[in-house]
mmCIF file of C-alpha atoms and ligand atoms in Angstrom:
data_model
loop_
_atom_site.group_PDB
_atom_site.id
_atom_site.type_symbol
_atom_site.label_atom_id
_atom_site.label_comp_id
_atom_site.label_asym_id
_atom_site.label_seq_id
_atom_site.Cartn_x
_atom_site.Cartn_y
_atom_site.Cartn_z
ATOM 1 C CA MET A 31 10.221 23.482 57.494
ATOM 2 C CA ASN A 32 13.108 21.289 57.449
ATOM 3 C CA VAL A 33 13.108 19.069 54.470
ATOM 4 C CA LEU A 34 15.594 15.870 54.553
ATOM 5 C CA ALA A 35 16.561 14.568 51.223
ATOM 6 C CA ILE A 36 18.048 11.277 50.238
ATOM 7 C CA GLU A 37 19.343 9.842 46.910
ATOM 8 C CA THR A 38 20.745 6.450 46.025
ATOM 9 C CA SER A 39 19.826 5.862 42.507
ATOM 10 C CA CYS A 40 23.272 4.839 41.621
ATOM 11 C CA ASP A 41 26.992 5.099 43.151
ATOM 12 C CA GLU A 42 26.628 8.043 45.422
ATOM 13 C CA THR A 43 25.040 8.048 48.763
ATOM 14 C CA ALA A 44 23.643 11.618 49.169
ATOM 15 C CA ILE A 45 21.547 12.980 52.048
ATOM 16 C CA SER A 46 21.067 16.735 52.907
ATOM 17 C CA ILE A 47 18.929 18.885 54.933
ATOM 18 C CA VAL A 48 17.338 22.003 53.746
ATOM 19 C CA LYS A 49 15.126 24.940 55.585
ATOM 20 C CA THR A 50 12.529 26.171 53.334
ATOM 21 C CA THR A 51 11.249 29.554 53.187
ATOM 22 C CA GLN A 52 8.034 29.460 51.723
ATOM 23 C CA SER A 53 5.337 31.764 50.771
ATOM 24 C CA SER A 54 2.331 31.401 48.221
ATOM 25 C CA SER A 55 4.488 33.562 45.587
ATOM 26 C CA ASN A 56 7.879 31.894 46.049
ATOM 27 C CA LEU A 57 9.566 29.079 47.121
ATOM 28 C CA ASN A 58 13.233 28.810 48.497
ATOM 29 C CA PHE A 59 15.555 27.115 50.836
ATOM 30 C CA GLN A 60 18.575 27.266 52.950
ATOM 31 C CA VAL A 61 21.291 24.515 52.798
ATOM 32 C CA LEU A 62 21.614 23.267 56.509
ATOM 33 C CA SER A 63 23.803 20.358 55.642
ATOM 34 C CA ASP A 64 24.851 18.423 52.584
ATOM 35 C CA LEU A 65 27.020 15.410 52.347
ATOM 36 C CA VAL A 66 27.702 13.037 49.295
ATOM 37 C CA MET A 67 29.688 9.698 49.545
ATOM 38 C CA SER A 68 30.652 8.344 46.568
ATOM 39 C CA GLN A 69 31.434 4.749 45.863
ATOM 40 C CA ILE A 70 34.031 5.363 43.008
ATOM 41 C CA ASP A 71 36.720 3.944 44.964
ATOM 42 C CA ILE A 72 35.006 0.628 45.509
ATOM 43 C CA HIS A 73 33.484 0.433 41.712
ATOM 44 C CA VAL A 74 36.740 1.175 40.348
ATOM 45 C CA GLU A 75 38.235 -2.337 41.214
ATOM 46 C CA TYR A 76 35.172 -3.655 39.229
ATOM 47 C CA GLY A 77 35.441 -1.217 36.419
ATOM 48 C CA GLY A 78 31.962 -0.190 36.647
ATOM 49 C CA VAL A 79 29.059 0.077 38.994
ATOM 50 C CA PHE A 80 27.488 -3.357 39.984
ATOM 51 C CA PRO A 81 23.892 -2.767 41.331
ATOM 52 C CA ALA A 82 24.479 -5.328 44.275
ATOM 53 C CA VAL A 83 27.756 -3.608 45.549
ATOM 54 C CA ALA A 84 26.049 -0.353 45.269
ATOM 55 C CA LYS A 85 23.030 -1.626 47.380
ATOM 56 C CA ARG A 86 25.325 -2.819 50.095
ATOM 57 C CA GLU A 87 27.384 0.607 49.964
ATOM 58 C CA HIS A 88 24.481 2.608 50.737
ATOM 59 C CA ALA A 89 23.003 0.276 53.093
ATOM 60 C CA LYS A 90 26.362 0.475 55.089
ATOM 61 C CA ASN A 91 26.709 4.330 54.736
ATOM 62 C CA LEU A 92 23.024 5.835 55.135
ATOM 63 C CA VAL A 93 22.886 5.954 58.753
ATOM 64 C CA PRO A 94 26.465 7.599 59.494
ATOM 65 C CA ILE A 95 25.846 10.053 56.561
ATOM 66 C CA LEU A 96 22.324 10.532 58.377
ATOM 67 C CA ILE A 97 23.982 11.181 61.827
ATOM 68 C CA ARG A 98 26.489 13.814 60.397
ATOM 69 C CA ASN A 99 23.876 15.559 58.618
ATOM 70 C CA LEU A 100 21.756 15.886 61.812
ATOM 71 C CA LYS A 101 24.916 17.101 63.637
ATOM 72 C CA GLU A 102 25.652 19.604 61.177
ATOM 73 C CA SER A 103 22.270 20.874 60.896
ATOM 74 C CA ASN A 104 22.134 21.549 64.613
ATOM 75 C CA ILE A 105 19.052 18.929 65.102
ATOM 76 C CA TYR A 106 20.933 16.104 66.764
ATOM 77 C CA THR A 107 19.993 15.579 70.390
ATOM 78 C CA GLU A 108 21.027 12.440 72.565
ATOM 79 C CA THR A 109 18.549 10.878 74.582
ATOM 80 C CA GLN A 110 16.781 7.676 75.507
ATOM 81 C CA ASN A 111 13.974 7.111 73.102
ATOM 82 C CA GLN A 112 11.373 4.758 73.347
ATOM 83 C CA ILE A 113 10.455 3.596 69.708
ATOM 84 C CA THR A 114 6.956 1.693 69.761
ATOM 85 C CA ASN A 115 7.063 0.505 66.169
ATOM 86 C CA LEU A 116 10.500 -1.115 65.814
ATOM 87 C CA ASP A 117 8.533 -4.055 64.696
ATOM 88 C CA GLU A 118 7.037 -2.063 61.688
ATOM 89 C CA ILE A 119 10.376 -0.528 60.640
ATOM 90 C CA GLN A 120 12.244 -3.970 60.850
ATOM 91 C CA LYS A 121 9.665 -5.167 58.506
ATOM 92 C CA ILE A 122 10.243 -2.227 55.989
ATOM 93 C CA LEU A 123 14.228 -2.686 56.259
ATOM 94 C CA GLU A 124 13.656 -6.560 56.283
ATOM 95 C CA ARG A 125 16.100 -6.758 53.119
ATOM 96 C CA GLU A 126 18.495 -4.533 54.848
ATOM 97 C CA PRO A 127 19.063 -6.039 58.315
ATOM 98 C CA GLU A 128 22.438 -4.081 58.596
ATOM 99 C CA LEU A 129 20.475 -1.218 58.005
ATOM 100 C CA PHE A 130 17.907 -1.783 60.440
ATOM 101 C CA GLU A 131 20.295 -2.688 63.261
ATOM 102 C CA GLN A 132 22.135 0.747 62.870
ATOM 103 C CA LEU A 133 18.784 2.687 62.233
ATOM 104 C CA SER A 134 17.369 1.211 65.163
ATOM 105 C CA SER A 135 20.100 1.936 67.557
ATOM 106 C CA LEU A 136 20.247 5.456 66.456
ATOM 107 C CA LEU A 137 16.180 6.195 66.737
ATOM 108 C CA GLN A 138 16.554 4.956 70.512
ATOM 109 C CA THR A 139 19.339 7.254 71.567
ATOM 110 C CA ILE A 140 18.122 10.423 69.664
ATOM 111 C CA GLU A 141 15.267 12.865 69.923
ATOM 112 C CA LYS A 142 13.097 13.032 66.907
ATOM 113 C CA PRO A 143 14.869 15.492 64.996
ATOM 114 C CA ASP A 144 13.065 18.749 63.608
ATOM 115 C CA ILE A 145 12.119 17.494 60.238
ATOM 116 C CA GLU A 146 9.052 17.481 58.613
ATOM 117 C CA THR A 147 9.142 15.851 55.427
ATOM 118 C CA ILE A 148 11.612 13.487 53.661
ATOM 119 C CA ALA A 149 12.399 13.928 49.690
ATOM 120 C CA VAL A 150 13.666 10.786 48.201
ATOM 121 C CA THR A 151 14.448 9.559 44.776
ATOM 122 C CA VAL A 152 12.297 6.746 43.567
ATOM 123 C CA GLY A 153 13.433 6.444 40.094
ATOM 124 C CA PRO A 154 15.028 6.160 37.451
ATOM 125 C CA GLY A 155 18.133 4.477 38.516
ATOM 126 C CA LEU A 156 19.667 0.924 39.731
ATOM 127 C CA ALA A 157 16.487 -0.585 41.291
ATOM 128 C CA PRO A 158 18.424 -2.362 44.260
ATOM 129 C CA ALA A 159 20.304 0.987 45.042
ATOM 130 C CA LEU A 160 16.859 2.940 44.805
ATOM 131 C CA TRP A 161 15.039 0.410 46.972
ATOM 132 C CA VAL A 162 17.468 0.933 49.697
ATOM 133 C CA GLY A 163 16.910 4.676 49.951
ATOM 134 C CA VAL A 164 13.346 4.240 49.486
ATOM 135 C CA ASN A 165 13.028 1.744 52.225
ATOM 136 C CA PHE A 166 15.217 4.028 54.332
ATOM 137 C CA ALA A 167 12.753 6.854 53.873
ATOM 138 C CA ARG A 168 9.767 4.599 54.630
ATOM 139 C CA ALA A 169 11.438 3.540 57.651
ATOM 140 C CA LEU A 170 12.386 7.036 58.691
ATOM 141 C CA SER A 171 8.752 8.130 57.837
ATOM 142 C CA ALA A 172 7.452 5.327 60.181
ATOM 143 C CA ALA A 173 9.619 6.195 62.827
ATOM 144 C CA TRP A 174 9.382 9.927 63.004
ATOM 145 C CA ASN A 175 5.562 9.957 61.705
ATOM 146 C CA ILE A 176 6.456 12.307 58.630
ATOM 147 C CA SER A 177 5.558 12.303 55.013
ATOM 148 C CA VAL A 178 7.649 11.479 52.126
ATOM 149 C CA ILE A 179 7.872 13.125 48.730
ATOM 150 C CA PRO A 180 9.047 10.945 45.927
ATOM 151 C CA VAL A 181 11.126 12.756 43.441
ATOM 152 C CA ASN A 182 12.295 11.558 39.726
ATOM 153 C CA HIS A 183 15.882 11.612 39.419
ATOM 154 C CA MET A 184 15.830 13.162 36.163
ATOM 155 C CA GLU A 185 13.693 16.008 37.345
ATOM 156 C CA GLY A 186 16.538 16.567 40.033
ATOM 157 C CA HIS A 187 19.109 16.950 37.276
ATOM 158 C CA ILE A 188 16.737 19.732 35.845
ATOM 159 C CA ALA A 189 16.231 21.418 39.035
ATOM 160 C CA SER A 190 20.024 21.278 39.911
ATOM 161 C CA ILE A 191 20.438 24.451 37.692
ATOM 162 C CA LEU A 192 18.216 26.505 40.152
ATOM 163 C CA LEU A 193 20.726 26.197 42.742
ATOM 164 C CA LYS A 194 23.000 29.651 42.816
ATOM 165 C CA ASN A 195 26.844 29.231 42.606
ATOM 166 C CA ASN A 196 27.062 30.401 46.207
ATOM 167 C CA PHE A 197 24.304 28.445 47.168
ATOM 168 C CA ARG A 198 25.948 26.878 50.435
ATOM 169 C CA ASP A 199 26.469 30.406 51.664
ATOM 170 C CA GLU A 200 22.917 31.734 50.889
ATOM 171 C CA LYS A 201 19.794 32.077 52.999
ATOM 172 C CA ASN A 202 18.025 31.647 49.865
ATOM 173 C CA ALA A 203 20.018 29.152 47.846
ATOM 174 C CA LEU A 204 17.510 28.955 44.817
ATOM 175 C CA LEU A 205 17.441 31.210 41.883
ATOM 176 C CA ASN A 206 14.086 32.981 41.534
ATOM 177 C CA PHE A 207 12.459 30.217 39.472
ATOM 178 C CA LYS A 208 9.732 32.476 38.130
ATOM 179 C CA ASP A 209 12.320 34.467 36.303
ATOM 180 C CA PHE A 210 12.694 31.809 33.581
ATOM 181 C CA THR A 211 11.175 32.063 30.580
ATOM 182 C CA PHE A 212 9.451 28.853 28.983
ATOM 183 C CA PRO A 213 9.974 26.423 26.972
ATOM 184 C CA VAL A 214 13.368 25.787 27.630
ATOM 185 C CA ILE A 215 14.998 22.418 26.331
ATOM 186 C CA ALA A 216 17.143 20.188 28.970
ATOM 187 C CA LEU A 217 19.786 17.975 27.708
ATOM 188 C CA LEU A 218 20.390 15.348 30.398
ATOM 189 C CA ILE A 219 23.298 13.588 29.854
ATOM 190 C CA SER A 220 24.876 11.124 32.667
ATOM 191 C CA GLY A 221 26.295 7.741 33.146
ATOM 192 C CA GLY A 222 22.953 6.090 33.155
ATOM 193 C CA HIS A 223 20.940 8.803 30.497
ATOM 194 C CA THR A 224 20.859 10.746 27.547
ATOM 195 C CA GLN A 225 17.722 12.415 27.108
ATOM 196 C CA LEU A 226 16.147 15.604 25.377
ATOM 197 C CA VAL A 227 13.083 16.848 27.581
ATOM 198 C CA LEU A 228 10.926 19.882 26.464
ATOM 199 C CA VAL A 229 10.396 21.837 30.044
ATOM 200 C CA ARG A 230 6.801 24.205 29.226
ATOM 201 C CA ASP A 231 7.284 24.781 32.760
ATOM 202 C CA TRP A 232 8.805 24.003 36.297
ATOM 203 C CA SER A 233 7.272 20.402 36.802
ATOM 204 C CA ASN A 234 6.065 20.325 33.356
ATOM 205 C CA TYR A 235 8.075 17.917 31.141
ATOM 206 C CA GLU A 236 8.080 15.905 28.003
ATOM 207 C CA ILE A 237 10.780 13.469 27.112
ATOM 208 C CA LEU A 238 11.415 14.464 23.374
ATOM 209 C CA GLY A 239 13.681 11.739 22.615
ATOM 210 C CA GLU A 240 16.614 9.670 24.301
ATOM 211 C CA THR A 241 19.143 7.066 23.671
ATOM 212 C CA ILE A 242 18.142 3.761 22.120
ATOM 213 C CA ASP A 243 21.260 1.761 23.714
ATOM 214 C CA ASP A 244 24.333 3.313 26.030
ATOM 215 C CA ALA A 245 24.072 6.632 27.824
ATOM 216 C CA VAL A 246 26.601 8.988 26.903
ATOM 217 C CA GLY A 247 28.526 8.892 30.116
ATOM 218 C CA GLU A 248 28.715 4.997 29.857
ATOM 219 C CA ALA A 249 30.239 5.565 26.144
ATOM 220 C CA PHE A 250 32.541 7.724 27.677
ATOM 221 C CA ASP A 251 33.511 5.178 30.623
ATOM 222 C CA LYS A 252 33.604 2.091 28.295
ATOM 223 C CA VAL A 253 35.871 3.896 25.732
ATOM 224 C CA ALA A 254 38.067 5.233 28.465
ATOM 225 C CA ARG A 255 38.490 1.472 29.645
ATOM 226 C CA MET A 256 39.596 0.364 26.159
ATOM 227 C CA LEU A 257 42.087 2.944 26.588
ATOM 228 C CA GLY A 258 43.424 1.831 30.005
ATOM 229 C CA MET A 259 41.700 4.745 31.910
ATOM 230 C CA GLU A 260 40.312 3.921 35.288
ATOM 231 C CA TYR A 261 36.455 4.163 36.004
ATOM 232 C CA PRO A 262 34.690 6.920 35.703
ATOM 233 C CA GLY A 263 36.401 7.338 32.413
ATOM 234 C CA GLY A 264 34.659 10.378 31.249
ATOM 235 C CA PRO A 265 36.962 13.089 33.047
ATOM 236 C CA LYS A 266 40.027 11.102 32.148
ATOM 237 C CA ILE A 267 39.071 10.880 28.397
ATOM 238 C CA SER A 268 38.150 14.880 28.637
ATOM 239 C CA GLN A 269 41.534 15.472 30.126
ATOM 240 C CA ALA A 270 43.569 13.139 27.259
ATOM 241 C CA ALA A 271 41.431 15.250 24.705
ATOM 242 C CA LYS A 272 43.049 18.277 25.667
ATOM 243 C CA GLN A 273 46.548 17.055 24.022
ATOM 244 C CA GLY A 274 44.727 15.284 21.354
ATOM 245 C CA ILE A 275 44.594 16.678 17.647
ATOM 246 C CA GLU A 276 42.522 16.072 14.593
ATOM 247 C CA ASN A 277 44.010 13.272 12.844
ATOM 248 C CA GLU A 278 42.865 12.102 9.465
ATOM 249 C CA HIS A 279 43.618 8.033 10.548
ATOM 250 C CA ILE A 280 41.549 8.734 13.670
ATOM 251 C CA LYS A 281 37.876 8.822 12.604
ATOM 252 C CA LEU A 282 34.877 8.088 14.365
ATOM 253 C CA PRO A 283 31.050 8.147 13.147
ATOM 254 C CA ARG A 284 28.565 10.502 14.394
ATOM 255 C CA PRO A 285 25.621 8.011 14.979
ATOM 256 C CA MET A 286 22.098 9.386 14.000
ATOM 257 C CA ILE A 287 23.135 12.592 13.698
ATOM 258 C CA ASN A 288 20.986 12.975 10.586
ATOM 259 C CA SER A 289 18.069 11.020 11.698
ATOM 260 C CA LYS A 290 15.053 13.536 11.837
ATOM 261 C CA ASP A 291 14.065 12.601 15.453
ATOM 262 C CA TYR A 292 15.590 13.368 19.011
ATOM 263 C CA ARG A 293 16.740 9.563 19.606
ATOM 264 C CA PHE A 294 20.394 8.731 20.218
ATOM 265 C CA SER A 295 22.622 5.849 19.844
ATOM 266 C CA PHE A 296 26.323 5.488 21.295
ATOM 267 C CA SER A 297 26.672 1.855 21.136
ATOM 268 C CA GLY A 298 27.847 1.829 17.410
ATOM 269 C CA LEU A 299 30.495 4.778 18.401
ATOM 270 C CA LYS A 300 31.800 2.634 21.131
ATOM 271 C CA THR A 301 32.033 -0.463 19.174
ATOM 272 C CA ALA A 302 33.723 1.609 16.050
ATOM 273 C CA ALA A 303 36.265 3.103 18.730
ATOM 274 C CA ARG A 304 37.070 -0.545 19.830
ATOM 275 C CA TYR A 305 38.080 -1.377 16.127
ATOM 276 C CA LEU A 306 40.013 1.469 15.885
ATOM 277 C CA ILE A 307 41.903 0.946 19.015
ATOM 278 C CA GLN A 308 42.679 -2.631 18.106
ATOM 279 C CA ASP A 309 43.685 -1.394 14.577
ATOM 280 C CA LEU A 310 46.010 0.748 16.147
ATOM 281 C CA GLU A 311 47.425 -1.798 18.443
ATOM 282 C CA ASN A 312 47.885 -4.309 15.697
ATOM 283 C CA GLN A 313 49.827 -1.864 13.713
ATOM 284 C CA ASN A 314 51.786 -1.073 17.238
ATOM 285 C CA LYS A 315 50.846 2.526 16.613
ATOM 286 C CA LEU A 316 49.263 3.175 19.946
ATOM 287 C CA SER A 317 50.758 5.772 21.773
ATOM 288 C CA GLU A 318 49.844 8.424 24.186
ATOM 289 C CA GLN A 319 49.546 11.035 21.401
ATOM 290 C CA THR A 320 47.129 8.328 19.086
ATOM 291 C CA ILE A 321 45.456 7.767 22.628
ATOM 292 C CA ALA A 322 44.831 11.574 22.960
ATOM 293 C CA ASP A 323 43.699 11.758 19.267
ATOM 294 C CA ILE A 324 41.299 9.022 19.796
ATOM 295 C CA ALA A 325 39.882 10.869 23.117
ATOM 296 C CA TRP A 326 39.818 14.099 21.103
ATOM 297 C CA GLU A 327 37.919 12.203 18.188
ATOM 298 C CA PHE A 328 35.478 10.610 20.362
ATOM 299 C CA GLU A 329 34.635 14.059 22.556
ATOM 300 C CA HIS A 330 34.255 15.693 19.106
ATOM 301 C CA ALA A 331 32.068 13.007 17.748
ATOM 302 C CA VAL A 332 29.626 12.923 20.823
ATOM 303 C CA THR A 333 29.352 16.617 21.028
ATOM 304 C CA GLU A 334 28.470 16.972 17.231
ATOM 305 C CA VAL A 335 25.508 14.594 17.766
ATOM 306 C CA LEU A 336 24.572 16.480 20.948
ATOM 307 C CA THR A 337 24.781 19.481 19.465
ATOM 308 C CA ARG A 338 23.134 19.066 16.555
ATOM 309 C CA LYS A 339 19.949 17.293 17.955
ATOM 310 C CA THR A 340 19.704 19.842 20.838
ATOM 311 C CA LEU A 341 19.674 22.728 18.112
ATOM 312 C CA ASN A 342 16.734 20.705 16.469
ATOM 313 C CA ALA A 343 14.987 20.630 19.260
ATOM 314 C CA ILE A 344 15.497 24.176 20.017
ATOM 315 C CA GLU A 345 14.450 25.380 16.943
ATOM 316 C CA GLU A 346 11.513 23.087 16.404
ATOM 317 C CA HIS A 347 10.200 24.281 19.896
ATOM 318 C CA ASN A 348 11.181 27.715 19.526
ATOM 319 C CA ALA A 349 13.084 27.463 23.122
ATOM 320 C CA LYS A 350 13.838 30.436 25.307
ATOM 321 C CA GLY A 351 16.661 28.713 27.107
ATOM 322 C CA LEU A 352 18.681 25.704 27.493
ATOM 323 C CA ILE A 353 19.651 23.512 30.323
ATOM 324 C CA ILE A 354 22.397 21.113 30.389
ATOM 325 C CA ALA A 355 22.467 18.899 33.224
ATOM 326 C CA GLY A 356 24.001 15.338 34.633
ATOM 327 C CA GLY A 357 27.499 14.283 34.966
ATOM 328 C CA VAL A 358 28.712 14.509 31.652
ATOM 329 C CA SER A 359 27.719 18.537 31.691
ATOM 330 C CA ALA A 360 30.892 18.605 33.619
ATOM 331 C CA ASN A 361 32.650 18.313 30.167
ATOM 332 C CA LYS A 362 34.039 21.523 29.359
ATOM 333 C CA HIS A 363 34.290 21.015 25.437
ATOM 334 C CA ILE A 364 30.538 20.007 25.168
ATOM 335 C CA THR A 365 29.635 23.123 27.161
ATOM 336 C CA GLU A 366 31.871 25.308 26.018
ATOM 337 C CA SER A 367 30.887 24.183 22.377
ATOM 338 C CA PHE A 368 27.007 24.879 23.474
ATOM 339 C CA THR A 369 27.920 28.515 24.511
ATOM 340 C CA GLU A 370 29.676 29.274 21.567
ATOM 341 C CA ILE A 371 26.526 28.026 19.302
ATOM 342 C CA LEU A 372 23.959 29.425 21.440
ATOM 343 C CA THR A 373 25.304 32.955 20.945
ATOM 344 C CA GLN A 374 23.752 32.411 17.315
ATOM 345 C CA TYR A 375 20.528 32.046 18.934
ATOM 346 C CA ASN A 376 20.715 34.466 21.565
ATOM 347 C CA ILE A 377 19.061 32.377 24.391
ATOM 348 C CA PRO A 378 20.493 31.977 28.042
ATOM 349 C CA LEU A 379 22.540 28.478 28.819
ATOM 350 C CA TYR A 380 21.887 27.087 32.407
ATOM 351 C CA LEU A 381 24.259 24.764 33.800
ATOM 352 C CA PRO A 382 24.608 23.333 37.395
ATOM 353 C CA GLU A 383 27.053 24.795 39.853
ATOM 354 C CA LYS A 384 30.315 22.411 39.404
ATOM 355 C CA THR A 385 29.813 20.445 42.450
ATOM 356 C CA LEU A 386 26.055 19.794 41.516
ATOM 357 C CA THR A 387 26.819 18.034 38.078
ATOM 358 C CA GLY A 388 27.002 14.545 39.516
ATOM 359 C CA ASP A 389 24.406 12.929 41.652
ATOM 360 C CA ASN A 390 23.635 14.701 44.823
ATOM 361 C CA SER A 391 20.458 15.193 47.051
ATOM 362 C CA ILE A 392 20.102 19.257 46.996
ATOM 363 C CA MET A 393 18.573 18.793 43.720
ATOM 364 C CA ILE A 394 16.365 15.879 44.963
ATOM 365 C CA ALA A 395 15.042 18.530 47.721
ATOM 366 C CA ALA A 396 14.680 21.513 45.048
ATOM 367 C CA ALA A 397 12.878 18.999 42.679
ATOM 368 C CA GLY A 398 10.603 17.776 45.319
ATOM 369 C CA LEU A 399 9.565 20.985 46.768
ATOM 370 C CA LEU A 400 9.078 22.371 43.407
ATOM 371 C CA ASN A 401 6.528 19.667 42.580
ATOM 372 C CA GLN A 402 4.835 20.561 45.855
ATOM 373 C CA TRP A 403 4.767 24.243 45.532
ATOM 374 C CA ASN A 404 3.294 23.549 41.801
ATOM 375 C CA LYS A 405 0.926 21.213 43.523
ATOM 376 C CA LYS A 406 2.085 18.267 40.994
ATOM 377 C CA ARG A 407 2.198 15.959 43.419
ATOM 378 C CA THR A 408 1.119 15.442 47.182
ATOM 379 C CA ALA A 409 3.432 13.973 49.754
ATOM 380 C CA LEU A 410 2.622 10.535 50.943
ATOM 381 C CA ILE A 411 1.581 10.091 54.671
ATOM 382 C CA PRO A 412 3.373 7.398 56.802
ATOM 383 C CA GLY A 413 2.306 4.040 55.441
ATOM 384 C CA GLU A 414 0.972 5.008 52.299
ATOM 385 C CA GLU A 415 2.625 2.870 49.375
ATOM 386 C CA LEU A 416 5.831 4.133 48.222
ATOM 387 C CA LYS A 417 8.052 2.180 45.402
ATOM 388 C CA ALA A 418 11.162 2.368 43.713
ATOM 389 C CA VAL A 419 10.773 2.354 39.928
ATOM 390 C CA GLY A 420 13.985 1.495 37.960
ATOM 391 C CA ASN A 421 12.876 2.927 34.729
ATOM 392 C CA LEU A 422 10.264 5.770 35.830
ATOM 393 C CA LYS A 423 9.812 8.375 33.166
ATOM 394 C CA ILE A 424 9.656 12.098 33.537
ATOM 395 C CA SER A 425 6.488 13.201 33.277
ATOM 396 C CA SER A 426 4.184 16.662 33.101
HETATM 397 O O1 LIG B 1353 25.068 12.063 36.831
HETATM 398 P P1 LIG B 1353 26.054 11.177 37.289
HETATM 399 O O2 LIG B 1353 26.887 11.574 38.434
HETATM 400 O O3 LIG B 1353 25.376 9.523 37.388
HETATM 401 C C1 LIG B 1353 24.630 9.230 36.852
HETATM 402 O O4 LIG B 1353 23.227 9.126 37.100
HETATM 403 O O5 LIG B 1353 24.756 8.312 35.839
HETATM 404 O O6 LIG B 1353 27.163 10.839 36.071
HETATM 405 C C2 LIG B 1353 28.125 10.070 35.856
HETATM 406 C C3 LIG B 1353 28.865 10.015 34.522
HETATM 407 C C4 LIG B 1353 29.981 9.057 34.392
HETATM 408 O O7 LIG B 1353 29.395 8.215 33.285
HETATM 409 C C5 LIG B 1353 31.184 9.872 34.239
HETATM 410 O O8 LIG B 1353 32.083 9.331 33.221
HETATM 411 C C6 LIG B 1353 30.492 11.249 33.525
HETATM 412 O O9 LIG B 1353 29.167 11.337 34.135
HETATM 413 N N1 LIG B 1353 31.488 12.490 33.553
HETATM 414 C C7 LIG B 1353 32.056 12.796 32.344
HETATM 415 C C8 LIG B 1353 32.732 14.145 32.903
HETATM 416 N N2 LIG B 1353 32.745 13.954 34.348
HETATM 417 C C9 LIG B 1353 31.683 13.027 34.584
HETATM 418 N N3 LIG B 1353 32.000 12.534 31.246
HETATM 419 C C10 LIG B 1353 32.512 13.400 30.257
HETATM 420 N N4 LIG B 1353 33.442 14.161 30.688
HETATM 421 C C11 LIG B 1353 33.635 14.789 32.117
HETATM 422 N N5 LIG B 1353 34.266 15.798 32.278
HETATM 423 ZN ZN1 LIG B 1354 22.254 11.286 37.868
#
């Protein structure tokens, strides 16, 4: 069975096609095609992601990316095709007229491809961005009369660690998910989210705690901006931090590090960084070295909070492993700190392959199929209600 996966929750437009090899005892797939188009260049101008801009870019790029996927997967066959329900498809895409124009001309010039179902991110994320992907999935479902699997983006990040390091060349791209011992703690850190999740089993999740204000990645991006670094600032801060050293005049707080819960707060850390930077600027002490020292201190403050809370969760739940996923899991200082600490606990650390830390659609295919396999959710038949939910929560 070929599955088309779509991800548009933030600033990456991602589509992939996977071929499943499924039996009653296991699930796996081969990646036939996988494309991610980043909008970063556009968002750099604005210093961050604006939902309306993200939506416009997704609408513009979905059809070209779909075409490239179909071609790469060898399921693109040109033909004159009569689509009988174009009215219905136009209604589904009434808020995305440009997308409708592109899609209707594609549908009328190719054969229905060998795709059995669509996995699409329905939340959490930026609602306008999510809706484009969801409406695109609804339109394709109507055009090709195929089902749709709604997928939670955070479950996608958790499932991202199941892809083997050489997943693009493997017939079986997924690790054997039955080899995992539960419970596992998942620390999900991205531009939009900071969550500790108790993973009781694949498809059985409980949020232990999350940020009450900014997400970790958001704090990285905002502090980077204060230091004159371009969006997305996470990688740039971590680059600058390599030249930084501990500096007694450059200190930042570790917010909520001693609170006896799994909530996080990064807004105060960001404000403290702002005052520190202003102070240094007023004293004419903002140099390349002090910037590197701020980056060092900021990265250490974040890491200390993340490690303390995560270790508390590991201990409380006697976890048998730790997953770290999401865009910020690309941060070497954070992952190396966890690797070092976990040796004391003698439990494995699961990280996504490096191209899968950020948003992608392979993880959406994996999470959607896992849920199907575990019978957590049934696929929706064409026409069944499918909605985007900006603040969707992960659930059991
Ligand atoms: O998961 P993701 O691609 O998108 C969301 O779902 O938000 O995460 C993007 C976030 C951005 O805030 C970016 O600055 C951050 O991940 N990020 C990093 C690093 N690489 C990406 N933060 C810190 N260190 C990095 N190396
Ligand atoms: Zn994400």
